[in-house]
Structure formats: C-alpha cells, structure tokens
Coordinates of C-alpha atoms in Angstrom, one line a residue:
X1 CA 77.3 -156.9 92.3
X2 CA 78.3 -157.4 96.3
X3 CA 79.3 -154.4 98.3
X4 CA 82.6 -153.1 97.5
X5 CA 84.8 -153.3 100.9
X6 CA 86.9 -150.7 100.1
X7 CA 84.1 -147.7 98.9
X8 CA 87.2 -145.0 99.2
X9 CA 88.7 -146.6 96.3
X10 CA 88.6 -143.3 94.4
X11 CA 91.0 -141.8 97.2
X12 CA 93.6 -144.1 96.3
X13 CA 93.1 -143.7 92.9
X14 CA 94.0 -139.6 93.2
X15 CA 96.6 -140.6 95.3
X16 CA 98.9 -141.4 92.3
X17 CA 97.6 -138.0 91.0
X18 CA 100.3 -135.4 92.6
X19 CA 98.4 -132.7 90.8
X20 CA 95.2 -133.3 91.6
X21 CA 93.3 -133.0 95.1
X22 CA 90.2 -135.1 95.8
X23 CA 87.9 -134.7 99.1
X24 CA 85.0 -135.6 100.5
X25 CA 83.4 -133.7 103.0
X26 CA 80.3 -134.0 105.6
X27 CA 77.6 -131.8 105.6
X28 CA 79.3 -130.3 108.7
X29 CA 82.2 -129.1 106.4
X30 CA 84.5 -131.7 108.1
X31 CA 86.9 -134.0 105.6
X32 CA 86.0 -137.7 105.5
X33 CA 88.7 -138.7 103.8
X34 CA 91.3 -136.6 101.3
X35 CA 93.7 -137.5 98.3
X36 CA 97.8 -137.8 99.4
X37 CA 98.4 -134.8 97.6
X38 CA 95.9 -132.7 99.8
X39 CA 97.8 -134.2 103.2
X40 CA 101.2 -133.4 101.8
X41 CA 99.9 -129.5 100.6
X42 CA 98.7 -129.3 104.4
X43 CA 101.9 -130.7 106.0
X44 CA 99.7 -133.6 107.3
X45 CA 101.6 -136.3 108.3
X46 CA 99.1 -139.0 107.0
X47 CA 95.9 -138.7 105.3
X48 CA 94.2 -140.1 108.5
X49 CA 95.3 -136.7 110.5
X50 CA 92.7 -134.7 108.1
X51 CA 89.6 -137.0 109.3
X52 CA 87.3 -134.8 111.5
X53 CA 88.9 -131.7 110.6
X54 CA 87.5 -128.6 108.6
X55 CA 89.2 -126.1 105.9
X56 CA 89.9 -123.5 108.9
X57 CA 92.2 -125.9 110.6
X58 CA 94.5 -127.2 107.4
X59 CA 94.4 -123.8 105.0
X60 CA 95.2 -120.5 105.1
X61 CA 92.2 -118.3 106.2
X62 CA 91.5 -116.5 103.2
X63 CA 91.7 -119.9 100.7
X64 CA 89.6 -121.3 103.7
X65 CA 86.6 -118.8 103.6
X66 CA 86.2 -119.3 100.2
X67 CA 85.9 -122.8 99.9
X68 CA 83.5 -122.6 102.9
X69 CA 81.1 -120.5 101.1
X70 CA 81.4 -122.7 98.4
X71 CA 80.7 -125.5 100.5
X72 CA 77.8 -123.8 101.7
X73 CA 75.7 -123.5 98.3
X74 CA 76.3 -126.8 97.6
X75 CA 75.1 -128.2 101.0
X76 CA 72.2 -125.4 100.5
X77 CA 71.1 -125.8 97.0
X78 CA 72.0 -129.4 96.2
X79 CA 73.6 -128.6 93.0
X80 CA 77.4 -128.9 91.9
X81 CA 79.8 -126.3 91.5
X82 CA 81.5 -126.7 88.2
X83 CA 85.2 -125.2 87.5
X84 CA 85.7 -122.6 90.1
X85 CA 89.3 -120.7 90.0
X86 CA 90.9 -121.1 93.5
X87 CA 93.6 -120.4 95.2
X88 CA 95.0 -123.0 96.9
X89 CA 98.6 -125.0 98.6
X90 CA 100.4 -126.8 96.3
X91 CA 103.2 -129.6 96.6
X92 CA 105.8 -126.5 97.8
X93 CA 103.4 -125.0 99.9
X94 CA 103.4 -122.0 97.7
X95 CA 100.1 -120.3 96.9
X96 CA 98.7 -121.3 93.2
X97 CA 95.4 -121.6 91.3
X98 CA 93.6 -125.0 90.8
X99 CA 90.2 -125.5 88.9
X100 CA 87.7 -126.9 91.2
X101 CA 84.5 -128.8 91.0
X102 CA 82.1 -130.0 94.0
X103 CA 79.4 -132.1 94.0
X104 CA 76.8 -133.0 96.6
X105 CA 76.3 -136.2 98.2
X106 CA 73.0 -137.4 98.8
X107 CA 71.4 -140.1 101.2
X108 CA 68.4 -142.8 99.9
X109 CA 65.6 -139.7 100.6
X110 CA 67.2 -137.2 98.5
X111 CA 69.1 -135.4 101.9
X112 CA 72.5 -134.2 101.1
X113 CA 74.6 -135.5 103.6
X114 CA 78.0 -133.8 101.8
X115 CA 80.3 -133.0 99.3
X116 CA 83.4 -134.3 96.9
X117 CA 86.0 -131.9 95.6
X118 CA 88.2 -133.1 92.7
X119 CA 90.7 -129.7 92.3
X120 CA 93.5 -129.7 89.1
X121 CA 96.3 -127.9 89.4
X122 CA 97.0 -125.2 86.8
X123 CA 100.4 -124.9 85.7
X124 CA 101.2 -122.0 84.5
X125 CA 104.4 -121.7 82.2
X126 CA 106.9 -118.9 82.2
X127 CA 107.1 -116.0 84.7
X128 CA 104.0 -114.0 83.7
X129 CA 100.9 -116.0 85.5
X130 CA 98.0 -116.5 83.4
X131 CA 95.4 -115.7 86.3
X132 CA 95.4 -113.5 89.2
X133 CA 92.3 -111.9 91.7
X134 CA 90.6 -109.7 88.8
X135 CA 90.5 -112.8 86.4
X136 CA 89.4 -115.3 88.9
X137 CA 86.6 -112.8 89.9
X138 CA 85.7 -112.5 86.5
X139 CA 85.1 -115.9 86.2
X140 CA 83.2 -116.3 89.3
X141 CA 81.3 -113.4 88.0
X142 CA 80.4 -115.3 85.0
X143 CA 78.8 -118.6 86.8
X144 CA 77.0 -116.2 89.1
X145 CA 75.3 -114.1 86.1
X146 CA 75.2 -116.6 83.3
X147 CA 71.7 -116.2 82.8
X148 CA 72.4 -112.5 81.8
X149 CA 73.3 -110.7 78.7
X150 CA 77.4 -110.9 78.9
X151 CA 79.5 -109.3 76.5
X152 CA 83.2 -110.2 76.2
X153 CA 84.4 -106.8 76.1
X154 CA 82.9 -106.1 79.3
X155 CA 84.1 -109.4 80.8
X156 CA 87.6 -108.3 79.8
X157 CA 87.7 -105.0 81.1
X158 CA 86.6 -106.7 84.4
X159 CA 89.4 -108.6 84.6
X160 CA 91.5 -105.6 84.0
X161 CA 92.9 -106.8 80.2
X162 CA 92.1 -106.4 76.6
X163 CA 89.2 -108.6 74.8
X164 CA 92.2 -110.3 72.9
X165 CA 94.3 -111.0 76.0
X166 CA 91.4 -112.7 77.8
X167 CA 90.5 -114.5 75.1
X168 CA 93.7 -116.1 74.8
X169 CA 93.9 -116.5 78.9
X170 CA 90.6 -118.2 78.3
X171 CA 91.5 -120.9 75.8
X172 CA 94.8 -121.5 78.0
X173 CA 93.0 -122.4 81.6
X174 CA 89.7 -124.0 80.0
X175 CA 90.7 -124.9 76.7
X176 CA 87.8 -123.4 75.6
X177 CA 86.9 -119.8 74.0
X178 CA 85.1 -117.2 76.4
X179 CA 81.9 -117.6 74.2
X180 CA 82.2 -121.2 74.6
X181 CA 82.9 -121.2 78.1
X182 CA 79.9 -119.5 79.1
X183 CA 77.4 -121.5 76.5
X184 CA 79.1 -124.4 78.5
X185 CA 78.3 -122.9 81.9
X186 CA 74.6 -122.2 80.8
X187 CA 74.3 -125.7 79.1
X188 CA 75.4 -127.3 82.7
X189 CA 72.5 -125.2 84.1
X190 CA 70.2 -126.6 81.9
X191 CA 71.2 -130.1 82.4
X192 CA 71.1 -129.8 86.0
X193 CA 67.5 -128.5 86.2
X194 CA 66.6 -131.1 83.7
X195 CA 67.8 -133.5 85.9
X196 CA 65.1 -132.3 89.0
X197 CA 61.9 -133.0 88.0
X198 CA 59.1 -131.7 85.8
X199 CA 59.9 -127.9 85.2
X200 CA 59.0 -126.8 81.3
X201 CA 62.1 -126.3 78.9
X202 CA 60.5 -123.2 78.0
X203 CA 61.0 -122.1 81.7
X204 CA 64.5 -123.6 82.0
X205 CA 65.7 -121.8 78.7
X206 CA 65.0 -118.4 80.0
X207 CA 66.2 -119.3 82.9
X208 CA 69.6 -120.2 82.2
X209 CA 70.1 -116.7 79.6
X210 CA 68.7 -118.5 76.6
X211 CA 65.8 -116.7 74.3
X212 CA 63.3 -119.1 74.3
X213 CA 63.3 -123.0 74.0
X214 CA 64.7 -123.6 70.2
X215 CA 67.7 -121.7 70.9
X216 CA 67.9 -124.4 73.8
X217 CA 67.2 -127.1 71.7
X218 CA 69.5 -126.0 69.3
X219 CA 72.7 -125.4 71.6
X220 CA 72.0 -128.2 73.9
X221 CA 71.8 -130.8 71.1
X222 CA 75.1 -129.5 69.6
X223 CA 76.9 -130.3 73.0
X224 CA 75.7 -133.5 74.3
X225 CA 74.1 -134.9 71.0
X226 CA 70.6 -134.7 72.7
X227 CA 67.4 -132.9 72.8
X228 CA 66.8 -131.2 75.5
X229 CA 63.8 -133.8 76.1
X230 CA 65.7 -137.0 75.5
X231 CA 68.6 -136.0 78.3
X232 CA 65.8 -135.9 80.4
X233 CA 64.4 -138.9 79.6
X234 CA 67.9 -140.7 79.8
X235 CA 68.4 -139.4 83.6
X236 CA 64.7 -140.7 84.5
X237 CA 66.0 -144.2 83.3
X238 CA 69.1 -144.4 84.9
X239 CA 69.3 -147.0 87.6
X240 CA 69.1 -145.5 91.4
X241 CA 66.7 -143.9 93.6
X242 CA 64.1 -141.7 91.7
X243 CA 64.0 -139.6 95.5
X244 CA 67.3 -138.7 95.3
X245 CA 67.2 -137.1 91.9
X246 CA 63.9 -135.3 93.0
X247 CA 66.0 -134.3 96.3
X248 CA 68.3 -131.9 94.3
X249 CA 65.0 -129.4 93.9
X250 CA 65.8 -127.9 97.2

C-alpha cells in the first residue's frame, strides 16, 4: 500500500460528526489538527485557526486545566485514557458533558510524540441532567482506584445519590451497569499491560484489583473471547514496530 496523501483523513471524517470532537495534539499540548465541530464550539473561524494553539487559548480555564492534566498522564505514562466525563463547549456554546478518550501517539522508537482525543457528546433528555461535578468525580474516582476493593454503595454515596439512582445514571451514560463498568475499566488495564512486554499475568491480575490469575482468566475471556495469554500473543503478531509497543512501558 503507497502513502496515503491525505493522513488527516480521520479529521474529515468527524467533520460530518456534529456531536463528536476529534483532536490531535503534540506532545507540547498544541492542536495539530481538530474536527469542524471542535472550531465551531471555539468560535474558530476555520479549523486552520486552532493549528499551534493549546487548550488555555480556545476553552474556558477550568474545562482547560483538566484536559491538560489529562494530557499530561498520557504524554507521561504512554497509556490511553478511556471514557473520562468532561465538561466541555458544545454547538451553542453552552457548557455540557462529553465522554472522552485519549490515546498516545508514538514515533518508530517507541517516543510519544502526542495525543488523539475522540469526545461524544452526551445528550441528556428532559430538564433534570443525568450528571453533574459529584458524579463525574465519582467516575474519575473509579479509574483512579480500580485496582481497589469498590463497593457500589459507597460509590453512590460519593456521588451524592442512592445505589438505585446511580445505577440507573450508570446504565444511561455507559450503557453499562456500575459492576460492569468497573470490570470493564479493570479489563482495559489488563489489556494494556498485556500489550507492554513480559510482565507475569499473575502480577497483572493483582495489579488491576483481581484476586489472583483465574479470576483474570475467567473475566478477561468472557469480554474479549480470549485468554489472557492468547490477547498477548495476538498483539505480539500484529504488523508494526515491536519498539513501539515496548515504548508504552514508560
């Protein structure tokens, strides 16, 4: 296959996407290119006018700090950031949540040299909005301590709500129960590590919050239809630099 003379394809692609923002940033934190949707949200008057710019100079300060830290770990750790609640700008300019994911972008050694954001809209119907600061921090709190014993109750008293109510916020923003959602955030965390190198699944299944390697095994096969072993395997043979993959250690 020849080089693709247009490699910001994907860009366009989002473009026809109103409720979806797509990014890519440098490891300085400055946008390469962005989605139509993002320019309009920033009263841009082209897409062009974002190029060399960082999240300080097109959002509000406090959505800007955020996504900044965020930025950080990725560019620090080399590992994505999967479904994060934010607040951001939508098509009005009014404030509203979106789910985001980052990934980093690496170099032929393995260097990260940026990032893509893909952030969805969430819509939420009727007057009373399904997530505010105590939910979204409760979230956050849950990909930060995943590894740890979590018990809904406690999650939904964190987000200031009953253990029905945010069960039921849950399945409306992720589609997905609180139990599930955080099996799914430590089942990422395993795949990622699996994806670095050499570590022992033993190690990895305590260190994601499972009790030992069957109950890995056992969860990780339900999800992607794979042992914990094979997955590994299947990323060792995918096509592309080996250094890259080993990059994302850091």
């Amino acid at each position: 296959m020849g080089r693709v003379a247009n490699p910001l394809f994907a860009e366009e692609l989002f473009d026809r996407v109103p409720d979806i923002v797509f990014s890519v940033k440098d490891i300085q934190g400055r946008y390469v290119c962005i989605s139509e949707a993002c320019a309009e949200r920033c009263g841009l008057e082209s897409k062009a006018a974002a190029v060399g710019r960082t999240a300080h100079e097109l959002f509000p300060r406090h959505m800007a700090d955020r996504y900044v830290r965020q930025d950080e770990r990725v560019f620090r750790t080399g590992r994505p950031i999967v479904d994060n609640l934010d607040l951001t700008l939508f098509n009005n300019r009014e404030p509203g949540w979106c789910l985001t994911s980052k990934v980093p972008l690496f170099d032929a050694s393995g260097e990260v040299l940026g990032l893509a954001c893909l952030s969805k809209d969430i819509h939420e119907p009727g007057r009373a909005g399904l997530v505010d600061e105590r939910f979204a921090a409760t979230i956050d709190h849950i990909q930060a301590h995943y590894a740890e014993r979590l018990r809904i109750d406690s999650l939904a008293r964190r987000a200031g709500m009953s253990a029905a109510q945010f069960e039921r916020r849950m399945r409306r923003i992720f589609q997905l129960s609180a139990g599930q959602f955080i099996m799914k955030t430590r089942i990422d965390a395993a795949a990622e590590r699996l994806s670095e190198g050499a570590q022992a699944i033993a190690t990895i299944a305590l260190a994601v919050g499972f009790c030992d390697q069957s109950a890995l095994s056992r969860q990780f096969k339900q999800v992607t239809g794979l042992s914990p072993r094979q997955y590994r395997q299947l990323v060792e043979s995918l096509p592309g630099p080996a250094s890259a993959r080993r990059g994302r250690k850091r």
